[in-house]
Amino acid sequence: MSDYRIETKCIQSGYHPGNGEARVLPIYQSTTFKYETADEMGKLFDLEESGYFYTRLQNPTSDAVAEKIADMEGGVAGMLTSSGQAANFYAVFNICEAGDHVICASAIYGGTLNLLGVTLKKLGILCSFVDADASEEELAKAFRPNTRAVFAETISNPALVVLDIEKFARVAHAHGVPLIVDNTFATPVNCRPIRWGADIVTHSTTKYMDGHAVQVGGAIVDSGNFDWEAHADKFPGLTTPDDSYHGIIYTEKFGKLAYITKATVQLQRDLGAVPSPMNSFLLNLGLESLPLRVERHCYNAQKVAEYLDAHDKVASVNYAGLPGDKYHELAKKYMPGGTCGVISFELRGGREAAVRFMDSLRLAAIVTHVADARTSVLHPASHTHRQLTDQQLEAAGISPGMIRLSVGIEHIDDIIEDLGQALAKA
Ligand SMILES: *Cc1c(COP(=O)(O)O)cnc(C)c1O
């Protein structure tokens, strides 16, 4: 980890060219890497030595970007995946197997809700959903002897629930399991969950990190703080021999790098959700300007939230930057510089007014995306969360008329003028 501030890390971390080498991170658009002797290559397959041999496991462009993100989060190691979904799947599956159980905050991204609640169940991993606002005593009741991880989002998509990270970390650690936090919406510019006790941090880099809506990607960062060996019986995948590598034990051989090494050499080898080197390069460009963009997203979102809050056609606004918001105090503690550019709100006319409003927008586009430079809107009940029952929608903090607005970095007056003319028609 470097000692630089986040703005500097976003530019400088991960890639350190030597004398006469390319100043800008090169795109290693190569599936494979060359060796002089069979023995050298063999050692790589045995994990006796580290080196590149096949891009499904590791690639220099992607690794440089993973190292940058790990440094930004204050972790010891990181890896990139082909999507945020793959990152969250790996983060959990790396320490869970059939018969295990995880606990997840219920206000969460729809894709993650399906992954943990439906798809992992088919692999024999069960998930209990808990209210992020529950007390420590209530959270403790969700634990079972086979619980292996607690999962939550720093700011949930789209309900915008701000997580009390310290509370979740305390309960997870009291039960001998790690806290995994999806930090997509806050980004490490606004919040670094490891500082507050999170053990593993994940990202959909598709969102603010890329910021231009040009690549789908994910990242996992390990804090290196969770002591797997102290809870060895819970995590046999890390603390007992891996037959697929002639019996190496990850914690013994790799120490603090055990978790990311296993996810790389075992999960990527067998499941292969890798980013293309070109996408990693594009992500890196996005990271360079992340602090500037996040600042503007937050500035614009605050203005929009205040505008909507004062508008008579708007029934309610969720944005932790508003002093009256339920999560204002938590946001001040965990994200003093701002939360994110996403706002959700409800029109007085409910679902029908929401549709009329969205169809009347000119600048803001209806897209299945959030967190890029362009202002966009989405109706979770009929788009991202369409598969959920009304009860699940409620648990995820979503009402039928809720609109999710991702405030871009255009001029604030243009954004507000567009919202104003659409509200007039709603
Ligand atoms: C978008 C998103 C994901 C999924 O990421 P993809 O890159 O679309 O696979 C996961 N978590 C959160 C919080 C997200 O916003």
PDB file of C-alpha atoms in Angstrom, residues 127-398:
ATOM      1  CA  CYS A 127     -28.662 -17.096   2.350  1.00  0.00           C
ATOM      2  CA  SER A 128     -30.618 -15.298   5.071  1.00  0.00           C
ATOM      3  CA  PHE A 129     -31.560 -11.699   4.363  1.00  0.00           C
ATOM      4  CA  VAL A 130     -31.520  -9.250   7.247  1.00  0.00           C
ATOM      5  CA  ASP A 131     -32.577  -5.633   7.646  1.00  0.00           C
ATOM      6  CA  ALA A 132     -29.479  -3.431   7.463  1.00  0.00           C
ATOM      7  CA  ASP A 133     -31.008  -1.238  10.176  1.00  0.00           C
ATOM      8  CA  ALA A 134     -31.480  -4.142  12.598  1.00  0.00           C
ATOM      9  CA  SER A 135     -29.803  -4.001  16.015  1.00  0.00           C
ATOM     10  CA  GLU A 136     -26.686  -6.057  16.752  1.00  0.00           C
ATOM     11  CA  GLU A 137     -28.806  -8.439  18.841  1.00  0.00           C
ATOM     12  CA  GLU A 138     -31.234  -8.964  15.967  1.00  0.00           C
ATOM     13  CA  LEU A 139     -28.408  -9.471  13.475  1.00  0.00           C
ATOM     14  CA  ALA A 140     -26.787 -12.019  15.778  1.00  0.00           C
ATOM     15  CA  LYS A 141     -29.944 -14.139  15.617  1.00  0.00           C
ATOM     16  CA  ALA A 142     -29.431 -14.724  11.882  1.00  0.00           C
ATOM     17  CA  PHE A 143     -26.168 -16.634  12.465  1.00  0.00           C
ATOM     18  CA  ARG A 144     -26.033 -20.417  12.227  1.00  0.00           C
ATOM     19  CA  PRO A 145     -23.159 -22.797  12.956  1.00  0.00           C
ATOM     20  CA  ASN A 146     -22.529 -23.025   9.182  1.00  0.00           C
ATOM     21  CA  THR A 147     -22.529 -19.249   8.496  1.00  0.00           C
ATOM     22  CA  ARG A 148     -19.398 -18.314   6.555  1.00  0.00           C
ATOM     23  CA  ALA A 149     -19.786 -14.645   5.598  1.00  0.00           C
ATOM     24  CA  VAL A 150     -21.829 -11.482   5.983  1.00  0.00           C
ATOM     25  CA  PHE A 151     -22.522  -9.442   2.855  1.00  0.00           C
ATOM     26  CA  ALA A 152     -23.809  -5.862   2.409  1.00  0.00           C
ATOM     27  CA  GLU A 153     -23.459  -2.738   0.250  1.00  0.00           C
ATOM     28  CA  THR A 154     -21.983   0.544   1.569  1.00  0.00           C
ATOM     29  CA  ILE A 155     -24.805   2.462  -0.143  1.00  0.00           C
ATOM     30  CA  SER A 156     -27.405   0.095  -1.478  1.00  0.00           C
ATOM     31  CA  ASN A 157     -28.526   0.175  -5.087  1.00  0.00           C
ATOM     32  CA  PRO A 158     -31.226   1.453  -5.533  1.00  0.00           C
ATOM     33  CA  ALA A 159     -32.711   1.983  -2.034  1.00  0.00           C
ATOM     34  CA  LEU A 160     -29.695   4.113  -0.948  1.00  0.00           C
ATOM     35  CA  VAL A 161     -29.509   2.585   2.506  1.00  0.00           C
ATOM     36  CA  VAL A 162     -26.210   3.601   4.114  1.00  0.00           C
ATOM     37  CA  LEU A 163     -24.583   0.691   5.913  1.00  0.00           C
ATOM     38  CA  ASP A 164     -23.385   0.955   9.486  1.00  0.00           C
ATOM     39  CA  ILE A 165     -20.155  -0.792   8.528  1.00  0.00           C
ATOM     40  CA  GLU A 166     -18.727  -0.947  12.044  1.00  0.00           C
ATOM     41  CA  LYS A 167     -21.881  -2.575  13.381  1.00  0.00           C
ATOM     42  CA  PHE A 168     -21.882  -5.233  10.656  1.00  0.00           C
ATOM     43  CA  ALA A 169     -18.148  -5.860  11.092  1.00  0.00           C
ATOM     44  CA  ARG A 170     -18.495  -6.276  14.856  1.00  0.00           C
ATOM     45  CA  VAL A 171     -21.279  -8.842  14.538  1.00  0.00           C
ATOM     46  CA  ALA A 172     -19.523 -10.761  11.744  1.00  0.00           C
ATOM     47  CA  HIS A 173     -16.234 -10.878  13.659  1.00  0.00           C
ATOM     48  CA  ALA A 174     -17.952 -11.913  16.894  1.00  0.00           C
ATOM     49  CA  HIS A 175     -19.133 -14.972  14.940  1.00  0.00           C
ATOM     50  CA  GLY A 176     -15.753 -15.686  13.356  1.00  0.00           C
ATOM     51  CA  VAL A 177     -16.658 -14.760   9.775  1.00  0.00           C
ATOM     52  CA  PRO A 178     -15.578 -11.965   7.404  1.00  0.00           C
ATOM     53  CA  LEU A 179     -17.645  -8.980   6.312  1.00  0.00           C
ATOM     54  CA  ILE A 180     -17.815  -8.580   2.535  1.00  0.00           C
ATOM     55  CA  VAL A 181     -18.844  -5.105   1.394  1.00  0.00           C
ATOM     56  CA  ASP A 182     -19.860  -4.097  -2.118  1.00  0.00           C
ATOM     57  CA  ASN A 183     -18.511  -0.540  -2.349  1.00  0.00           C
ATOM     58  CA  THR A 184     -19.684   0.203  -5.894  1.00  0.00           C
ATOM     59  CA  PHE A 185     -21.793   3.291  -5.186  1.00  0.00           C
ATOM     60  CA  ALA A 186     -19.559   5.044  -2.679  1.00  0.00           C
ATOM     61  CA  THR A 187     -16.260   4.210  -4.446  1.00  0.00           C
ATOM     62  CA  PRO A 188     -13.039   4.422  -2.420  1.00  0.00           C
ATOM     63  CA  VAL A 189     -13.047   8.168  -3.066  1.00  0.00           C
ATOM     64  CA  ASN A 190     -15.974   8.596  -0.675  1.00  0.00           C
ATOM     65  CA  CYS A 191     -15.602   5.568   1.600  1.00  0.00           C
ATOM     66  CA  ARG A 192     -12.969   2.941   2.312  1.00  0.00           C
ATOM     67  CA  PRO A 193     -14.825   0.147   4.129  1.00  0.00           C
ATOM     68  CA  ILE A 194     -11.627  -1.636   5.224  1.00  0.00           C
ATOM     69  CA  ARG A 195     -10.878   1.262   7.525  1.00  0.00           C
ATOM     70  CA  TRP A 196     -14.174   0.529   9.307  1.00  0.00           C
ATOM     71  CA  GLY A 197     -13.659  -3.209   9.645  1.00  0.00           C
ATOM     72  CA  ALA A 198     -14.725  -4.737   6.318  1.00  0.00           C
ATOM     73  CA  ASP A 199     -12.529  -7.698   5.342  1.00  0.00           C
ATOM     74  CA  ILE A 200     -13.292  -8.055   1.639  1.00  0.00           C
ATOM     75  CA  VAL A 201     -14.435  -5.252  -0.669  1.00  0.00           C
ATOM     76  CA  THR A 202     -16.070  -5.815  -4.043  1.00  0.00           C
ATOM     77  CA  HIS A 203     -16.944  -3.527  -6.935  1.00  0.00           C
ATOM     78  CA  SER A 204     -18.913  -3.373 -10.076  1.00  0.00           C
ATOM     79  CA  THR A 205     -16.273  -1.319 -11.907  1.00  0.00           C
ATOM     80  CA  THR A 206     -18.954  -0.861 -14.580  1.00  0.00           C
ATOM     81  CA  LYS A 207     -20.269   2.076 -12.580  1.00  0.00           C
ATOM     82  CA  TYR A 208     -18.344   5.158 -11.334  1.00  0.00           C
ATOM     83  CA  MET A 209     -14.914   3.556 -11.577  1.00  0.00           C
ATOM     84  CA  ASP A 210     -15.181   3.265 -15.342  1.00  0.00           C
ATOM     85  CA  GLY A 211     -17.618   6.160 -15.353  1.00  0.00           C
ATOM     86  CA  HIS A 212     -18.160   6.353 -19.110  1.00  0.00           C
ATOM     87  CA  ALA A 213     -20.312   3.242 -19.584  1.00  0.00           C
ATOM     88  CA  VAL A 214     -17.793   1.556 -21.861  1.00  0.00           C
ATOM     89  CA  GLN A 215     -16.865  -1.626 -20.014  1.00  0.00           C
ATOM     90  CA  VAL A 216     -18.568  -4.170 -17.759  1.00  0.00           C
ATOM     91  CA  GLY A 217     -16.193  -5.286 -15.028  1.00  0.00           C
ATOM     92  CA  GLY A 218     -15.694  -6.148 -11.395  1.00  0.00           C
ATOM     93  CA  ALA A 219     -13.031  -6.139  -8.706  1.00  0.00           C
ATOM     94  CA  ILE A 220     -12.331  -7.847  -5.397  1.00  0.00           C
ATOM     95  CA  VAL A 221      -9.961  -6.436  -2.772  1.00  0.00           C
ATOM     96  CA  ASP A 222      -8.748  -8.282   0.315  1.00  0.00           C
ATOM     97  CA  SER A 223      -7.853  -6.266   3.392  1.00  0.00           C
ATOM     98  CA  GLY A 224      -5.527  -9.066   4.514  1.00  0.00           C
ATOM     99  CA  ASN A 225      -6.970  -8.579   7.998  1.00  0.00           C
ATOM    100  CA  PHE A 226      -9.195 -11.627   8.432  1.00  0.00           C
ATOM    101  CA  ASP A 227      -7.438 -14.466  10.247  1.00  0.00           C
ATOM    102  CA  TRP A 228      -8.570 -17.542   8.296  1.00  0.00           C
ATOM    103  CA  GLU A 229      -6.377 -19.870  10.337  1.00  0.00           C
ATOM    104  CA  ALA A 230      -7.959 -18.736  13.612  1.00  0.00           C
ATOM    105  CA  HIS A 231     -11.251 -20.084  12.196  1.00  0.00           C
ATOM    106  CA  ALA A 232      -9.687 -22.890  10.164  1.00  0.00           C
ATOM    107  CA  ASP A 233     -12.628 -25.292  10.581  1.00  0.00           C
ATOM    108  CA  LYS A 234     -14.914 -22.783   8.872  1.00  0.00           C
ATOM    109  CA  PHE A 235     -12.685 -22.177   5.854  1.00  0.00           C
ATOM    110  CA  PRO A 236     -11.208 -25.534   4.767  1.00  0.00           C
ATOM    111  CA  GLY A 237     -10.796 -24.257   1.208  1.00  0.00           C
ATOM    112  CA  LEU A 238      -8.101 -21.874   2.459  1.00  0.00           C
ATOM    113  CA  THR A 239      -6.647 -23.872   5.333  1.00  0.00           C
ATOM    114  CA  THR A 240      -6.524 -27.481   4.061  1.00  0.00           C
ATOM    115  CA  PRO A 241      -4.714 -28.956   1.024  1.00  0.00           C
ATOM    116  CA  ASP A 242      -5.996 -28.119  -2.481  1.00  0.00           C
ATOM    117  CA  ASP A 243      -5.853 -31.385  -4.441  1.00  0.00           C
ATOM    118  CA  SER A 244      -5.964 -29.467  -7.703  1.00  0.00           C
ATOM    119  CA  TYR A 245      -2.519 -28.006  -6.858  1.00  0.00           C
ATOM    120  CA  HIS A 246      -0.787 -31.104  -5.456  1.00  0.00           C
ATOM    121  CA  GLY A 247      -1.978 -30.353  -1.948  1.00  0.00           C
ATOM    122  CA  ILE A 248      -0.822 -26.763  -1.341  1.00  0.00           C
ATOM    123  CA  ILE A 249      -2.463 -24.947   1.573  1.00  0.00           C
ATOM    124  CA  TYR A 250      -3.229 -21.343   0.632  1.00  0.00           C
ATOM    125  CA  THR A 251      -2.890 -19.803   4.099  1.00  0.00           C
ATOM    126  CA  GLU A 252       0.421 -21.591   4.702  1.00  0.00           C
ATOM    127  CA  LYS A 253       1.961 -20.759   1.359  1.00  0.00           C
ATOM    128  CA  PHE A 254       0.561 -17.294   0.694  1.00  0.00           C
ATOM    129  CA  GLY A 255      -0.168 -15.794   4.127  1.00  0.00           C
ATOM    130  CA  LYS A 256      -2.092 -12.541   3.770  1.00  0.00           C
ATOM    131  CA  LEU A 257      -2.431 -13.145   0.042  1.00  0.00           C
ATOM    132  CA  ALA A 258      -4.220 -16.495   0.539  1.00  0.00           C
ATOM    133  CA  TYR A 259      -7.738 -15.324  -0.292  1.00  0.00           C
ATOM    134  CA  ILE A 260      -6.939 -13.446  -3.534  1.00  0.00           C
ATOM    135  CA  THR A 261      -4.457 -16.120  -4.626  1.00  0.00           C
ATOM    136  CA  LYS A 262      -7.079 -18.848  -4.249  1.00  0.00           C
ATOM    137  CA  ALA A 263      -9.688 -16.780  -6.102  1.00  0.00           C
ATOM    138  CA  THR A 264      -7.201 -16.194  -8.922  1.00  0.00           C
ATOM    139  CA  VAL A 265      -5.557 -19.578  -9.360  1.00  0.00           C
ATOM    140  CA  GLN A 266      -8.578 -21.738  -8.535  1.00  0.00           C
ATOM    141  CA  LEU A 267     -11.774 -19.795  -9.352  1.00  0.00           C
ATOM    142  CA  GLN A 268     -10.426 -17.971 -12.414  1.00  0.00           C
ATOM    143  CA  ARG A 269      -8.744 -21.156 -13.636  1.00  0.00           C
ATOM    144  CA  ASP A 270     -11.982 -23.141 -13.328  1.00  0.00           C
ATOM    145  CA  LEU A 271     -14.693 -20.538 -13.940  1.00  0.00           C
ATOM    146  CA  GLY A 272     -12.855 -18.014 -16.118  1.00  0.00           C
ATOM    147  CA  ALA A 273     -14.775 -14.749 -15.589  1.00  0.00           C
ATOM    148  CA  VAL A 274     -11.790 -12.605 -16.638  1.00  0.00           C
ATOM    149  CA  PRO A 275     -11.839  -9.088 -18.068  1.00  0.00           C
ATOM    150  CA  SER A 276     -10.256  -8.486 -21.457  1.00  0.00           C
ATOM    151  CA  PRO A 277      -6.974  -6.522 -21.240  1.00  0.00           C
ATOM    152  CA  MET A 278      -8.604  -3.826 -23.379  1.00  0.00           C
ATOM    153  CA  ASN A 279     -11.403  -3.417 -20.834  1.00  0.00           C
ATOM    154  CA  SER A 280      -8.881  -3.203 -18.003  1.00  0.00           C
ATOM    155  CA  PHE A 281      -7.119  -0.428 -19.906  1.00  0.00           C
ATOM    156  CA  LEU A 282     -10.398   1.476 -20.313  1.00  0.00           C
ATOM    157  CA  LEU A 283     -11.176   1.000 -16.633  1.00  0.00           C
ATOM    158  CA  ASN A 284      -7.770   2.419 -15.767  1.00  0.00           C
ATOM    159  CA  LEU A 285      -8.495   5.568 -17.779  1.00  0.00           C
ATOM    160  CA  GLY A 286     -11.711   5.962 -15.821  1.00  0.00           C
ATOM    161  CA  LEU A 287      -9.919   5.555 -12.504  1.00  0.00           C
ATOM    162  CA  GLU A 288      -7.536   8.398 -13.313  1.00  0.00           C
ATOM    163  CA  SER A 289     -10.370  10.938 -13.275  1.00  0.00           C
ATOM    164  CA  LEU A 290     -12.532   9.213 -10.637  1.00  0.00           C
ATOM    165  CA  PRO A 291     -12.011  11.754  -7.811  1.00  0.00           C
ATOM    166  CA  LEU A 292     -12.903  14.682 -10.088  1.00  0.00           C
ATOM    167  CA  ARG A 293     -15.980  12.976 -11.442  1.00  0.00           C
ATOM    168  CA  VAL A 294     -17.211  11.726  -8.068  1.00  0.00           C
ATOM    169  CA  GLU A 295     -16.952  15.242  -6.656  1.00  0.00           C
ATOM    170  CA  ARG A 296     -19.091  16.642  -9.481  1.00  0.00           C
ATOM    171  CA  HIS A 297     -21.595  13.754  -9.315  1.00  0.00           C
ATOM    172  CA  CYS A 298     -22.085  14.454  -5.607  1.00  0.00           C
ATOM    173  CA  TYR A 299     -22.352  18.226  -6.089  1.00  0.00           C
ATOM    174  CA  ASN A 300     -24.978  17.833  -8.827  1.00  0.00           C
ATOM    175  CA  ALA A 301     -26.897  15.135  -6.950  1.00  0.00           C
ATOM    176  CA  GLN A 302     -27.113  17.280  -3.839  1.00  0.00           C
ATOM    177  CA  LYS A 303     -28.593  20.171  -5.866  1.00  0.00           C
ATOM    178  CA  VAL A 304     -31.055  17.837  -7.613  1.00  0.00           C
ATOM    179  CA  ALA A 305     -32.086  16.201  -4.328  1.00  0.00           C
ATOM    180  CA  GLU A 306     -32.788  19.623  -2.816  1.00  0.00           C
ATOM    181  CA  TYR A 307     -34.761  20.670  -5.902  1.00  0.00           C
ATOM    182  CA  LEU A 308     -36.890  17.501  -5.906  1.00  0.00           C
ATOM    183  CA  ASP A 309     -37.421  17.656  -2.158  1.00  0.00           C
ATOM    184  CA  ALA A 310     -38.962  21.116  -2.519  1.00  0.00           C
ATOM    185  CA  HIS A 311     -41.136  20.201  -5.556  1.00  0.00           C
ATOM    186  CA  ASP A 312     -44.856  19.764  -4.894  1.00  0.00           C
ATOM    187  CA  LYS A 313     -45.248  16.802  -7.297  1.00  0.00           C
ATOM    188  CA  VAL A 314     -42.610  14.815  -5.449  1.00  0.00           C
ATOM    189  CA  ALA A 315     -43.820  12.706  -2.524  1.00  0.00           C
ATOM    190  CA  SER A 316     -40.444  11.708  -1.135  1.00  0.00           C
ATOM    191  CA  VAL A 317     -36.723  11.765  -1.914  1.00  0.00           C
ATOM    192  CA  ASN A 318     -34.043   9.350  -0.719  1.00  0.00           C
ATOM    193  CA  TYR A 319     -30.629  10.942  -0.639  1.00  0.00           C
ATOM    194  CA  ALA A 320     -28.364  10.759   2.375  1.00  0.00           C
ATOM    195  CA  GLY A 321     -27.063  14.250   1.615  1.00  0.00           C
ATOM    196  CA  LEU A 322     -30.437  15.707   2.682  1.00  0.00           C
ATOM    197  CA  PRO A 323     -30.432  16.647   6.386  1.00  0.00           C
ATOM    198  CA  GLY A 324     -33.848  15.000   6.877  1.00  0.00           C
ATOM    199  CA  ASP A 325     -32.778  11.681   5.343  1.00  0.00           C
ATOM    200  CA  LYS A 326     -32.880   8.596   7.537  1.00  0.00           C
ATOM    201  CA  TYR A 327     -29.234   7.877   6.687  1.00  0.00           C
ATOM    202  CA  HIS A 328     -27.857  11.421   6.934  1.00  0.00           C
ATOM    203  CA  GLU A 329     -25.965  10.793  10.188  1.00  0.00           C
ATOM    204  CA  LEU A 330     -24.444   7.486   9.037  1.00  0.00           C
ATOM    205  CA  ALA A 331     -23.418   9.120   5.772  1.00  0.00           C
ATOM    206  CA  LYS A 332     -21.728  11.984   7.645  1.00  0.00           C
ATOM    207  CA  LYS A 333     -19.705   9.431   9.593  1.00  0.00           C
ATOM    208  CA  TYR A 334     -18.737   7.056   6.787  1.00  0.00           C
ATOM    209  CA  MET A 335     -18.791   9.412   3.780  1.00  0.00           C
ATOM    210  CA  PRO A 336     -18.114  12.946   4.969  1.00  0.00           C
ATOM    211  CA  GLY A 337     -17.110  14.061   1.471  1.00  0.00           C
ATOM    212  CA  GLY A 338     -20.380  12.939  -0.151  1.00  0.00           C
ATOM    213  CA  THR A 339     -22.208   9.696  -0.905  1.00  0.00           C
ATOM    214  CA  CYS A 340     -22.873   9.174  -4.610  1.00  0.00           C
ATOM    215  CA  GLY A 341     -24.719  10.647  -7.575  1.00  0.00           C
ATOM    216  CA  VAL A 342     -27.727   8.361  -7.343  1.00  0.00           C
ATOM    217  CA  ILE A 343     -31.021   9.580  -5.923  1.00  0.00           C
ATOM    218  CA  SER A 344     -34.300   7.753  -5.662  1.00  0.00           C
ATOM    219  CA  PHE A 345     -37.621   9.498  -5.367  1.00  0.00           C
ATOM    220  CA  GLU A 346     -41.307   8.955  -5.552  1.00  0.00           C
ATOM    221  CA  LEU A 347     -43.899  11.051  -7.381  1.00  0.00           C
ATOM    222  CA  ARG A 348     -47.250  11.781  -5.815  1.00  0.00           C
ATOM    223  CA  GLY A 349     -48.973  10.083  -8.761  1.00  0.00           C
ATOM    224  CA  GLY A 350     -47.286   6.706  -8.098  1.00  0.00           C
ATOM    225  CA  ARG A 351     -46.422   4.247 -10.871  1.00  0.00           C
ATOM    226  CA  GLU A 352     -48.359   6.022 -13.677  1.00  0.00           C
ATOM    227  CA  ALA A 353     -46.895   9.430 -12.943  1.00  0.00           C
ATOM    228  CA  ALA A 354     -43.438   7.834 -12.826  1.00  0.00           C
ATOM    229  CA  VAL A 355     -43.851   6.452 -16.332  1.00  0.00           C
ATOM    230  CA  ARG A 356     -45.199   9.783 -17.704  1.00  0.00           C
ATOM    231  CA  PHE A 357     -42.344  11.669 -16.074  1.00  0.00           C
ATOM    232  CA  MET A 358     -39.707   9.339 -17.472  1.00  0.00           C
ATOM    233  CA  ASP A 359     -41.166   9.432 -20.993  1.00  0.00           C
ATOM    234  CA  SER A 360     -41.062  13.264 -20.909  1.00  0.00           C
ATOM    235  CA  LEU A 361     -37.378  13.621 -20.081  1.00  0.00           C
ATOM    236  CA  ARG A 362     -35.147  14.966 -22.860  1.00  0.00           C
ATOM    237  CA  LEU A 363     -31.634  15.154 -21.444  1.00  0.00           C
ATOM    238  CA  ALA A 364     -31.868  12.269 -18.998  1.00  0.00           C
ATOM    239  CA  ALA A 365     -32.156   8.964 -20.838  1.00  0.00           C
ATOM    240  CA  ILE A 366     -33.917   5.769 -19.790  1.00  0.00           C
ATOM    241  CA  VAL A 367     -31.129   3.204 -19.563  1.00  0.00           C
ATOM    242  CA  THR A 368     -30.363   0.099 -17.529  1.00  0.00           C
ATOM    243  CA  HIS A 369     -27.345   1.733 -16.019  1.00  0.00           C
ATOM    244  CA  VAL A 370     -26.310   4.062 -13.283  1.00  0.00           C
ATOM    245  CA  ALA A 371     -23.248   5.946 -12.277  1.00  0.00           C
ATOM    246  CA  ASP A 372     -21.802   7.188 -15.534  1.00  0.00           C
ATOM    247  CA  ALA A 373     -21.196  10.668 -16.877  1.00  0.00           C
ATOM    248  CA  ARG A 374     -24.666  10.952 -18.440  1.00  0.00           C
ATOM    249  CA  THR A 375     -27.779  11.633 -16.372  1.00  0.00           C
ATOM    250  CA  SER A 376     -30.109   8.660 -16.598  1.00  0.00           C
ATOM    251  CA  VAL A 377     -33.269   7.259 -15.041  1.00  0.00           C
ATOM    252  CA  LEU A 378     -34.674   3.839 -14.383  1.00  0.00           C
ATOM    253  CA  HIS A 379     -37.851   2.450 -12.869  1.00  0.00           C
ATOM    254  CA  PRO A 380     -36.659  -0.430 -10.646  1.00  0.00           C
ATOM    255  CA  ALA A 381     -40.073  -2.088 -10.284  1.00  0.00           C
ATOM    256  CA  SER A 382     -40.414  -2.528 -14.044  1.00  0.00           C
ATOM    257  CA  HIS A 383     -36.707  -2.852 -14.940  1.00  0.00           C
ATOM    258  CA  THR A 384     -33.857  -4.098 -12.703  1.00  0.00           C
ATOM    259  CA  HIS A 385     -36.118  -5.573 -10.020  1.00  0.00           C
ATOM    260  CA  ARG A 386     -38.856  -6.869 -12.333  1.00  0.00           C
ATOM    261  CA  GLN A 387     -38.338 -10.471 -11.152  1.00  0.00           C
ATOM    262  CA  LEU A 388     -39.056  -9.687  -7.526  1.00  0.00           C
ATOM    263  CA  THR A 389     -42.376 -10.195  -5.771  1.00  0.00           C
ATOM    264  CA  ASP A 390     -44.012  -7.174  -4.094  1.00  0.00           C
ATOM    265  CA  GLN A 391     -42.825  -8.523  -0.755  1.00  0.00           C
ATOM    266  CA  GLN A 392     -39.219  -8.813  -1.978  1.00  0.00           C
ATOM    267  CA  LEU A 393     -39.498  -5.316  -3.461  1.00  0.00           C
ATOM    268  CA  GLU A 394     -40.533  -3.989  -0.093  1.00  0.00           C
ATOM    269  CA  ALA A 395     -37.668  -5.792   1.660  1.00  0.00           C
ATOM    270  CA  ALA A 396     -35.257  -4.313  -0.890  1.00  0.00           C
ATOM    271  CA  GLY A 397     -36.620  -0.871  -0.023  1.00  0.00           C
ATOM    272  CA  ILE A 398     -38.320  -0.336  -3.390  1.00  0.00           C
TER     273      ILE A 398
END
